[in-house]
mmCIF file of C-alpha atoms and ligand atoms in Angstrom:
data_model
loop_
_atom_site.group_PDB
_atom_site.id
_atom_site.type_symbol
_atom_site.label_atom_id
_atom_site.label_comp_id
_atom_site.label_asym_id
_atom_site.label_seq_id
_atom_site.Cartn_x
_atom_site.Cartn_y
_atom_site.Cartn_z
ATOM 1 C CA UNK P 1425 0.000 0.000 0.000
ATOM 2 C CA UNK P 1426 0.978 3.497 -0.914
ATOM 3 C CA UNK P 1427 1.780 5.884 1.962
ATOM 4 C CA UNK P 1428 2.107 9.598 2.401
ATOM 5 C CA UNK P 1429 5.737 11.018 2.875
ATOM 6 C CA UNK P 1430 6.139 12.547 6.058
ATOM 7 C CA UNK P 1431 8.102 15.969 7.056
ATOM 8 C CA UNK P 1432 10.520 16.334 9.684
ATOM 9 C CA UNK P 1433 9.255 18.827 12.463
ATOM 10 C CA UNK P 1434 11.131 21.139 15.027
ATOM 11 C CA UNK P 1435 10.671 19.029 17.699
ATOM 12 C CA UNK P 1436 12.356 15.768 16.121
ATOM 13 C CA UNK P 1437 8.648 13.982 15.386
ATOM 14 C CA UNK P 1438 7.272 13.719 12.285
ATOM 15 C CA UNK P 1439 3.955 14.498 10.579
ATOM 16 C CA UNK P 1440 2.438 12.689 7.333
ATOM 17 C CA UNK P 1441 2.544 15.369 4.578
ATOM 18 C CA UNK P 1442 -0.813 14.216 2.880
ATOM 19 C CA UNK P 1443 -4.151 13.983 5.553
ATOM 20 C CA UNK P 1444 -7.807 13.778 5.785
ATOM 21 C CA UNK P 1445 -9.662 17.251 6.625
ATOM 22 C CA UNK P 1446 -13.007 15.911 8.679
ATOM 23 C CA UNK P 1447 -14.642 19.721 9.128
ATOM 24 C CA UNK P 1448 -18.578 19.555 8.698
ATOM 25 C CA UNK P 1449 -18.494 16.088 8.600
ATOM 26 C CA UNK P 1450 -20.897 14.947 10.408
ATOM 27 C CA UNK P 1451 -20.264 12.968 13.832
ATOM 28 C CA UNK P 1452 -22.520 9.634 13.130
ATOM 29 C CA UNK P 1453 -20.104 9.730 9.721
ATOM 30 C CA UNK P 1454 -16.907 10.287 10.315
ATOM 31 C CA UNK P 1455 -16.291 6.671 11.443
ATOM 32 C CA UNK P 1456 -17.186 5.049 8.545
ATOM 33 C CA UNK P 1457 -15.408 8.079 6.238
ATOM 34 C CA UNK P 1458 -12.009 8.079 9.034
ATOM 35 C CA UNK P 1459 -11.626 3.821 9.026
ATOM 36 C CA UNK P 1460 -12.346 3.771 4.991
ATOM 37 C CA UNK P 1461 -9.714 6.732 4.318
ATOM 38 C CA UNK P 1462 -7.534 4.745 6.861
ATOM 39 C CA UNK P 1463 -7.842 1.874 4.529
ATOM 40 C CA UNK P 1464 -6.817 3.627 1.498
ATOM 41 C CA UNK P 1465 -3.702 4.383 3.350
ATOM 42 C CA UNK P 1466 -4.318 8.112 4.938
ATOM 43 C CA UNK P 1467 -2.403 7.737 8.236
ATOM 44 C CA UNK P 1468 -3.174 11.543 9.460
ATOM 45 C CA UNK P 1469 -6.674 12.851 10.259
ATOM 46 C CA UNK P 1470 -7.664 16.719 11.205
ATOM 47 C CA UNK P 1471 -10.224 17.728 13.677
ATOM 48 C CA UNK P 1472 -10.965 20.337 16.235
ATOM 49 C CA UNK P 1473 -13.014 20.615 18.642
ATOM 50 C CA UNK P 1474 -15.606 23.154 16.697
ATOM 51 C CA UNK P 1475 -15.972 19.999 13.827
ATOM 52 C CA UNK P 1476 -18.163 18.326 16.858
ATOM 53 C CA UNK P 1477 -17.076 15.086 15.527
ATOM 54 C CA UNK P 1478 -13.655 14.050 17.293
ATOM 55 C CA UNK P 1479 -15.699 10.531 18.832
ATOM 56 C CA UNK P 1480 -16.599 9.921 15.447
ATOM 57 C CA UNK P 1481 -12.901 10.514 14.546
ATOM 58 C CA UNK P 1482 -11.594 8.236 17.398
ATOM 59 C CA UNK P 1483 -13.930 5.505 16.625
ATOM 60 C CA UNK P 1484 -12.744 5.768 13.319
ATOM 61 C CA UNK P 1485 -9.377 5.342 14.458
ATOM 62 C CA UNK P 1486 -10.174 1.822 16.187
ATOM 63 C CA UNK P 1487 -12.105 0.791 13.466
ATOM 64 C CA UNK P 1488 -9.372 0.844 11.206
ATOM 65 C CA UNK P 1489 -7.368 -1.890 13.112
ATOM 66 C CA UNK P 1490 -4.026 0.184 12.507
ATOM 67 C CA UNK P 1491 -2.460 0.142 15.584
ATOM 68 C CA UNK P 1492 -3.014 4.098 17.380
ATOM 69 C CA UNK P 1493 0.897 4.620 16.872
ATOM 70 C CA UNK P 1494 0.742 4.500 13.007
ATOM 71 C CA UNK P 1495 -1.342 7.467 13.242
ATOM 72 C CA UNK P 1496 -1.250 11.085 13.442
ATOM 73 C CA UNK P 1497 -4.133 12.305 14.831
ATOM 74 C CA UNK P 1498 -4.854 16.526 15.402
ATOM 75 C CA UNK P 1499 -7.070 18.395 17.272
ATOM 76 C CA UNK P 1500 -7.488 22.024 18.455
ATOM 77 C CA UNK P 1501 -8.342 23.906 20.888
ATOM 78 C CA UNK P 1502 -11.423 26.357 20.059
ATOM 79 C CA UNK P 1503 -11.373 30.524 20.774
ATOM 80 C CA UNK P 1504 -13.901 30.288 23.555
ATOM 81 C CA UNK P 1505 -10.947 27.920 25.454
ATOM 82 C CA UNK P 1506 -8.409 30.026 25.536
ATOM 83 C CA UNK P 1507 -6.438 30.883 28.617
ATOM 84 C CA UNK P 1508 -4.921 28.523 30.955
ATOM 85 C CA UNK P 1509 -7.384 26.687 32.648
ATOM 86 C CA UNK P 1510 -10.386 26.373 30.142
ATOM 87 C CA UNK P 1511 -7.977 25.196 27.984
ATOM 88 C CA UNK P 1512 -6.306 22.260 30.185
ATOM 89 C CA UNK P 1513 -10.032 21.631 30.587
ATOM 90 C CA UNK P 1514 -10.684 21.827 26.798
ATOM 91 C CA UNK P 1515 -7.625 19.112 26.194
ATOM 92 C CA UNK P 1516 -9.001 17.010 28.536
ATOM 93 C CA UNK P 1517 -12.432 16.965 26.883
ATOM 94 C CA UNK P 1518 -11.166 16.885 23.726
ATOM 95 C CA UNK P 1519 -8.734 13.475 24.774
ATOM 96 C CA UNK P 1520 -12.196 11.819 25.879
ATOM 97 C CA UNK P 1521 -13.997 12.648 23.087
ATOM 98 C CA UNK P 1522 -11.298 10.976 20.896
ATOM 99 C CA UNK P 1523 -11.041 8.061 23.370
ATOM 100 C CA UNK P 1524 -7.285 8.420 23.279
ATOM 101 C CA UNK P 1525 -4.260 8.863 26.257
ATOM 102 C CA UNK P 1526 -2.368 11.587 23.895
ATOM 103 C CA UNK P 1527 -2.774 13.967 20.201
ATOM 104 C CA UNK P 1528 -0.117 13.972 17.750
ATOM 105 C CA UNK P 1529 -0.519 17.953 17.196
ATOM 106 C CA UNK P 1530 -2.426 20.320 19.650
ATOM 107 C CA UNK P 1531 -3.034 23.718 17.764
ATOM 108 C CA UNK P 1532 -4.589 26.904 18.852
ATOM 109 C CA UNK P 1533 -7.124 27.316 16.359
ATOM 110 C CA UNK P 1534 -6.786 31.289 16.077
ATOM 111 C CA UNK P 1535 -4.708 34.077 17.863
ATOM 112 C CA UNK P 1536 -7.919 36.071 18.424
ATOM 113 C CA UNK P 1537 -5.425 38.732 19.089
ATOM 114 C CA UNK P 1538 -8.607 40.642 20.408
ATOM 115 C CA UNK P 1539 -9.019 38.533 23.426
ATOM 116 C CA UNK P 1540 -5.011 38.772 24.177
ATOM 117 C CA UNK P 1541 -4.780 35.239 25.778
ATOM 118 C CA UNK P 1542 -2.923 33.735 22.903
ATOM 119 C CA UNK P 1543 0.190 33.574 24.771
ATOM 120 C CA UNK P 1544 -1.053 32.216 27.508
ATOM 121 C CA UNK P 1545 -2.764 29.914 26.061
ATOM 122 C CA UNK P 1546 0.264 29.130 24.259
ATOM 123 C CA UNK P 1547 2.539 28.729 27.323
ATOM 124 C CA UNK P 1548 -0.164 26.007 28.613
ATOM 125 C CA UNK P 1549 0.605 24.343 25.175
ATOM 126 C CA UNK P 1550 3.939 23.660 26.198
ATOM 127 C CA UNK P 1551 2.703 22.198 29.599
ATOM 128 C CA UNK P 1552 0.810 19.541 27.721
ATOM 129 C CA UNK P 1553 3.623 18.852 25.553
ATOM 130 C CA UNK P 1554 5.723 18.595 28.626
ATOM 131 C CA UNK P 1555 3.851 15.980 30.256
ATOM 132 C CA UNK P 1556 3.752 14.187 26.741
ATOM 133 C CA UNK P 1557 -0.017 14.156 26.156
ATOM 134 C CA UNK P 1558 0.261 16.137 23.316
ATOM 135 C CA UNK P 1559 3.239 15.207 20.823
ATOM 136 C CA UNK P 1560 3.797 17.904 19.094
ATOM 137 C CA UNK P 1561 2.380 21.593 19.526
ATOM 138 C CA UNK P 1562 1.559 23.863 16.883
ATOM 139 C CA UNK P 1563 -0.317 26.701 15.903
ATOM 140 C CA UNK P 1564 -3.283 27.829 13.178
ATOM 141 C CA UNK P 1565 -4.067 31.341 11.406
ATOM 142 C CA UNK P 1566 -0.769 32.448 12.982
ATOM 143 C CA UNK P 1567 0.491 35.717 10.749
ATOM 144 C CA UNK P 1568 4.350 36.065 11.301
ATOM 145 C CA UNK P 1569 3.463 38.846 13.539
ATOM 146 C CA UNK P 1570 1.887 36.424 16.188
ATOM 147 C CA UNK P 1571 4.551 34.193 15.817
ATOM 148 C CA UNK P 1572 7.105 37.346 16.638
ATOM 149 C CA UNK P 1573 5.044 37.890 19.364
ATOM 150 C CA UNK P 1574 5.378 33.807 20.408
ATOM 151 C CA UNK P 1575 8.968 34.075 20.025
ATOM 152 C CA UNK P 1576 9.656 37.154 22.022
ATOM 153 C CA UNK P 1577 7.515 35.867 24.772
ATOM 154 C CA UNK P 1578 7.783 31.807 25.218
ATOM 155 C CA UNK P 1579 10.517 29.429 24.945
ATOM 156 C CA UNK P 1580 8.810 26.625 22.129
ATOM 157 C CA UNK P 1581 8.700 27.943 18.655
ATOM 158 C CA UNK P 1582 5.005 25.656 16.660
ATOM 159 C CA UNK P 1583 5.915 22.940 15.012
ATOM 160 C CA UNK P 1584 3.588 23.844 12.489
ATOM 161 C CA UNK P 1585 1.228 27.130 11.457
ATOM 162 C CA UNK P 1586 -1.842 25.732 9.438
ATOM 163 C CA UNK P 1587 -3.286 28.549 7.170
ATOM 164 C CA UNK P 1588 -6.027 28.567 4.525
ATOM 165 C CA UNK P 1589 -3.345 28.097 1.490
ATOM 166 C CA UNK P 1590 -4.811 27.429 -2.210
ATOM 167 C CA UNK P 1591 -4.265 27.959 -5.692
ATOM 168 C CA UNK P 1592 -6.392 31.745 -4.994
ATOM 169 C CA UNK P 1593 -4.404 32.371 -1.688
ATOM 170 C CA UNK P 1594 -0.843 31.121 -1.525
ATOM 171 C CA UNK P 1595 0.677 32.404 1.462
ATOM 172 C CA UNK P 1596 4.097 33.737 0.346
ATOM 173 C CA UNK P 1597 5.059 35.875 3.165
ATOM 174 C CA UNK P 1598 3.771 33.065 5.664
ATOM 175 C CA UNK P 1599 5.382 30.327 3.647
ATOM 176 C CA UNK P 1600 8.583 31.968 3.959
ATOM 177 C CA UNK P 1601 8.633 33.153 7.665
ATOM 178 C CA UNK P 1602 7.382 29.324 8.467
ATOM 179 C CA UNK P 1603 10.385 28.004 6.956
ATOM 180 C CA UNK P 1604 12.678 30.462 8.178
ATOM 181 C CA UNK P 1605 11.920 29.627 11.559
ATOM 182 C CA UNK P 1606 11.468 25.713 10.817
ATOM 183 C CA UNK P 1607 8.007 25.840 11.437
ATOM 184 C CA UNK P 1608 6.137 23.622 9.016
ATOM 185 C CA UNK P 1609 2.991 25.463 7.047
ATOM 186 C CA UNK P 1610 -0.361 23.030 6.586
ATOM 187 C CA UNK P 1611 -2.891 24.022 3.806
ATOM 188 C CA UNK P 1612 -6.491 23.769 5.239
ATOM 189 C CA UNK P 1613 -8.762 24.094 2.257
ATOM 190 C CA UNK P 1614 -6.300 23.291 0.038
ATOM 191 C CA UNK P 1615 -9.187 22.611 -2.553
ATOM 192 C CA UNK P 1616 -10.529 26.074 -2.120
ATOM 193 C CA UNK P 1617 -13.538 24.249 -0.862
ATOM 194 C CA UNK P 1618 -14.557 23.148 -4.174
ATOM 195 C CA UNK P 1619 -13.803 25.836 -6.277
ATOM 196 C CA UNK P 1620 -10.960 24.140 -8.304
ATOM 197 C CA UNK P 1621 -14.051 22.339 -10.326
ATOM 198 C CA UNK P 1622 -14.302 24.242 -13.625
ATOM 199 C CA UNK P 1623 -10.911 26.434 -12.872
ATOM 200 C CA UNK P 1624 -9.880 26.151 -16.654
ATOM 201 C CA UNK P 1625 -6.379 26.316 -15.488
ATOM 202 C CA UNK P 1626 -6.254 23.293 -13.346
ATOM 203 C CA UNK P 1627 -8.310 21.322 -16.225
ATOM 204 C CA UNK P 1628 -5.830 22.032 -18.676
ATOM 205 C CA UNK P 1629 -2.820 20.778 -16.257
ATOM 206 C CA UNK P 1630 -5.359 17.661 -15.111
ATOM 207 C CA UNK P 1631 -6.110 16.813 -18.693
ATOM 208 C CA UNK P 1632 -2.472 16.886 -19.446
ATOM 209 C CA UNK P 1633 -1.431 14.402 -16.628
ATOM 210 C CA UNK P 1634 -4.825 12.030 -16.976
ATOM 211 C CA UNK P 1635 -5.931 13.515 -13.634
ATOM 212 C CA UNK P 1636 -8.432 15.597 -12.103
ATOM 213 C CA UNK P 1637 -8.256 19.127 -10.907
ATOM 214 C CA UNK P 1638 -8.735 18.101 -7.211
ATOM 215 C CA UNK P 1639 -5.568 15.768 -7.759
ATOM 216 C CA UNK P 1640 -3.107 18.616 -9.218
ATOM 217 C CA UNK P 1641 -4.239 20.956 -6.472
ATOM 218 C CA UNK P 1642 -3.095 18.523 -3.853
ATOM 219 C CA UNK P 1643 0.147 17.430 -6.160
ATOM 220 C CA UNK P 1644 0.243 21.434 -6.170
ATOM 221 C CA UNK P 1645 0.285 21.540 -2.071
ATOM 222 C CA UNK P 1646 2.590 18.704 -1.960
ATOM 223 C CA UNK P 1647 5.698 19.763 -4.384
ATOM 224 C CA UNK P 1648 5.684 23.583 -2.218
ATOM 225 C CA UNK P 1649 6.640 20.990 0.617
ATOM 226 C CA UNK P 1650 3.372 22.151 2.709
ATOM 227 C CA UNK P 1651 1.507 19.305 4.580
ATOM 228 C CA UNK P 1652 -2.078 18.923 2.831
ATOM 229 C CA UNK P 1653 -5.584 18.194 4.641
ATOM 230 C CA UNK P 1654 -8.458 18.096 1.677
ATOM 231 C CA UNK P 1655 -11.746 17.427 3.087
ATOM 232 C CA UNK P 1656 -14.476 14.806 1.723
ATOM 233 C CA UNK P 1657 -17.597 13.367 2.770
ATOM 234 C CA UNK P 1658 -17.386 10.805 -0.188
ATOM 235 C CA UNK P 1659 -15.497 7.805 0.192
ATOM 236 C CA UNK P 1660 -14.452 7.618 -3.152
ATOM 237 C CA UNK P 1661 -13.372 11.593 -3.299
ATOM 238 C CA UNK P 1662 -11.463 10.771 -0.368
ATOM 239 C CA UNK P 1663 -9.733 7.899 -2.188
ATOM 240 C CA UNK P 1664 -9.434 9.806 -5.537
ATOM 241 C CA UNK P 1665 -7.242 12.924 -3.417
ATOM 242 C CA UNK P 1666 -4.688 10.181 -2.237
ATOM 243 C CA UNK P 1667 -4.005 9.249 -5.334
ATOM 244 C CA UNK P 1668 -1.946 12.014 -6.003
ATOM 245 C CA UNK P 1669 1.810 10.081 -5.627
ATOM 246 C CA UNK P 1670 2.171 8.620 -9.178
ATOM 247 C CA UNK P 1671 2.680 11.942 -11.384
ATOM 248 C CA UNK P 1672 4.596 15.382 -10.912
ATOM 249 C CA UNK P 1673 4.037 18.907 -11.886
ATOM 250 C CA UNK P 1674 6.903 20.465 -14.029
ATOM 251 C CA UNK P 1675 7.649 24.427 -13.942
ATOM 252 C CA UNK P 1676 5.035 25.100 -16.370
ATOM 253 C CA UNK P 1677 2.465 23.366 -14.575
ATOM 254 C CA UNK P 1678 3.546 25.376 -11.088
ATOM 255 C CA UNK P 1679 4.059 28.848 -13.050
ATOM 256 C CA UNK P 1680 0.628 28.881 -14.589
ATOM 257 C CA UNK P 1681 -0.382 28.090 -10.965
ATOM 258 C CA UNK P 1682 0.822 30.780 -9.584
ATOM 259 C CA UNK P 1683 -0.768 33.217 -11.698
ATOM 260 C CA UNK P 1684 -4.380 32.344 -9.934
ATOM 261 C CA UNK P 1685 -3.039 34.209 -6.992
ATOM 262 C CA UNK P 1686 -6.154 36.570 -6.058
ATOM 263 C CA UNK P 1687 -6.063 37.424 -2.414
ATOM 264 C CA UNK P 1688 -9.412 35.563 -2.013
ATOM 265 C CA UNK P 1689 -9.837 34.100 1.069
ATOM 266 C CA UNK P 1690 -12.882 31.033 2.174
ATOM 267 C CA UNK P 1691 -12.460 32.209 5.867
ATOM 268 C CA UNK P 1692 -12.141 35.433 7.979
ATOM 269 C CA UNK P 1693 -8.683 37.372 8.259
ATOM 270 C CA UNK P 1694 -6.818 35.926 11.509
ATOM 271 C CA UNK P 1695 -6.340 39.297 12.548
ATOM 272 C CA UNK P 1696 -10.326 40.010 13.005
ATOM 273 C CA UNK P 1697 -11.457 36.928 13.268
HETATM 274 N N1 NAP I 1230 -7.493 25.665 11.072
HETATM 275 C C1 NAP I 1230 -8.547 26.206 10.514
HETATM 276 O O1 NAP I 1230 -8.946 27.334 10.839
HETATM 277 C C2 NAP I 1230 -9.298 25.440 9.483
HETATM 278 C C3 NAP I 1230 -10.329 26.062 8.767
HETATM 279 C C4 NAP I 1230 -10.991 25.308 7.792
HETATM 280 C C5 NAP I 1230 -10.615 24.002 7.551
HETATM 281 N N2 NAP I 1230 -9.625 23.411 8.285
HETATM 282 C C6 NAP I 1230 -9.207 22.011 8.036
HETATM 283 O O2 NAP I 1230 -8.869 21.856 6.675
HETATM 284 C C7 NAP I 1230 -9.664 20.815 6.119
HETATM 285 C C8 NAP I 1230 -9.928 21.070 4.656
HETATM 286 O O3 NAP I 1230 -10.530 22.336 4.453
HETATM 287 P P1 NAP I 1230 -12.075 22.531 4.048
HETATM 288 O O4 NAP I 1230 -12.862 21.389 4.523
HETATM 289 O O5 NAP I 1230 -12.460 23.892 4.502
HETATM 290 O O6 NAP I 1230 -12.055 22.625 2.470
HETATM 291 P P2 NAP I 1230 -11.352 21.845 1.228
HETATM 292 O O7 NAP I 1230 -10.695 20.605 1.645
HETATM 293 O O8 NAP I 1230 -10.597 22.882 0.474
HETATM 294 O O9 NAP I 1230 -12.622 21.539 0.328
HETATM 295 C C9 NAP I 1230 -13.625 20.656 0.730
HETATM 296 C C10 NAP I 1230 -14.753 20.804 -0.303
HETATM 297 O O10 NAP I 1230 -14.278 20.391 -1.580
HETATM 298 C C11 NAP I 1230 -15.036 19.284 -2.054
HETATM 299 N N3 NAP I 1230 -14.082 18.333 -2.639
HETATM 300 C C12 NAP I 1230 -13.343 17.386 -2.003
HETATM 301 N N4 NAP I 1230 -12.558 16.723 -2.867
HETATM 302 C C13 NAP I 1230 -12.786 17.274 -4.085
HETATM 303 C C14 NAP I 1230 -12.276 17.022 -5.374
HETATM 304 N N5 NAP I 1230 -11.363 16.073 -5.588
HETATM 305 N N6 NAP I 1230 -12.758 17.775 -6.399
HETATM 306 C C15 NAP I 1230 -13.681 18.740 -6.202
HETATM 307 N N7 NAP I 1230 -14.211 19.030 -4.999
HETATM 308 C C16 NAP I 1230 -13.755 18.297 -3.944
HETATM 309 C C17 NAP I 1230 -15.773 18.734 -0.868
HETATM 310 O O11 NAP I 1230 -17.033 18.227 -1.241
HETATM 311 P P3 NAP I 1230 -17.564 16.780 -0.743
HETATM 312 O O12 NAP I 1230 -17.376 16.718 0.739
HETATM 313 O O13 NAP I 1230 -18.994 16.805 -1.169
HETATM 314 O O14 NAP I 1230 -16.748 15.779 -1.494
HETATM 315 C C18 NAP I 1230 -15.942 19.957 0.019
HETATM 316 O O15 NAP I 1230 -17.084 20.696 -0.378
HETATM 317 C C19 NAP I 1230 -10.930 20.826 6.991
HETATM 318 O O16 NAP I 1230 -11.715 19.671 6.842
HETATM 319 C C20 NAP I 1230 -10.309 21.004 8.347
HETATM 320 O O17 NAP I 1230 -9.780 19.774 8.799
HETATM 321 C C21 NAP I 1230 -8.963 24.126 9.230
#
């Protein structure tokens, strides 16, 4: 079976470059959709605690008969939690939900700069890392500024800053300050949430490789080194975006790419949201 490479992070572990996304899939699916993409050899599954589904996503898990270890499983904690103590509480909720002793990645989901407990909330991060119930500790919607603001203030830098990053939104100046500071960057909706169907650039490159436009988006994700989440509730969808490891973009391919840089962004700007 086919597996996803995996990238080296900061903190000497390593996460599995290609995952499943499982946001607004619903609970009472997600097992069935988690153990199936297991099967078809996804080893790394993204939740949070907003999706509402991280049972579904630990059930899943057990389904799948892969031992626990073979997986990388993330969660976050939500804007509401932040601060010290609601989040420790928040961890511990989200660990029972999931039916699990430890995460692979912990992420804040936002700074919320607004509510000024990112920080904090950051520091308690590195608590839970400490006591090794969550591997690795990251961060999400992080604009170098925060990160500044991390690094002036605490002693861990994230292991990873997951962004919205797509074909329409690429994330330069984030893509570079992540890998000057050996943080890894992690597309969420990497597809654009669906609007790579009838982008005639990313027909023309699918047609030319005998793929589909979801596929070269993903390829896309994977050759600017970024670790990729796409999200499906179909089985087969969820199939069809692993499939993504027996072709390669060439400069053409990547430099017409680039030219659907827009600005346009699915989700709110991390610094209002
Ligand atoms: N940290 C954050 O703030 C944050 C925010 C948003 C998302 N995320 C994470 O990132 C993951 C992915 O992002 P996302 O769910 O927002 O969007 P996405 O993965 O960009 O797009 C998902 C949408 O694209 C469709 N789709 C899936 N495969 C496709 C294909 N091959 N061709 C055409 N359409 C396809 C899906 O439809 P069907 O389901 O009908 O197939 C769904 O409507 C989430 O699930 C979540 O884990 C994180």
């Amino acid at each position: 079976m086919t597996l996803a490479p995996s990238l080296s992070l900061n903190d000497g572990r390593s996460i599995p470059q290609l995952g499943l996304g499982v946001y607004k899939v619903a609970d009472s699916a997600t097992d069935a959709l988690v153990a199936g993409a297991i099967d078809a050899g996804y080893r790394h599954i993204d939740t949070a605690t907003l999706y509402r589904n991280e049972r579904g996503v630990g059930a899943g898990v057990r389904a799948s008969g892969v031992p626990r270890e073979e997986l990388f499983v993330t969660t976050k904690v939500w804007n509401t939690e932040q601060g010290r103590d609601a989040t420790l509480h928040a961890f511990d909720t989200s660990l029972r939900q999931l039916g699990f002793d430890y995460v692979d990645l912990y992420l804040i989901h936002w700074p919320v700069p607004a509510q000024g407990l990112f920080v904090e909330t950051w520091r308690t991060l590195e608590e839970l890392k400490a006591d090794g119930r969550a591997r690795s500790i990251g961060v999400s919607n992080f604009e170098p500024h925060h990160l500044d603001t991390l690094q002036r203030e605490t002693d861990t830098v994230p292991a990873v800053n997951q962004v919205e990053l797509h074909p329409w939104l690429q994330q330069r100046a984030v893509r570079e300050y992540d890998e000057a500071h050996g943080i890894v960057t992690e597309s969420w909706s990497p597809l654009a949430r669906g609007r790579i169907a009838g982008e005639p650039v990313l027909d023309r490159i699918a047609a030319k490789h005998g793929t589909t436009p979801g596929q070269v988006t993903i390829r896309w994700h994977l050759q600017l080194g970024a670790v990729v989440i796409p999200k499906s509730s179909s089985l087969d969808r969820v199939r069809g975006n692993f499939d993504v490891f027996g072709f390669e973009l060439d400069a053409e391919d990547l430099e017409a790419i680039e030219s659907l840089e827009s600005g346009y962004r699915t989700g709110p700007h991390p610094d209002t949201m």
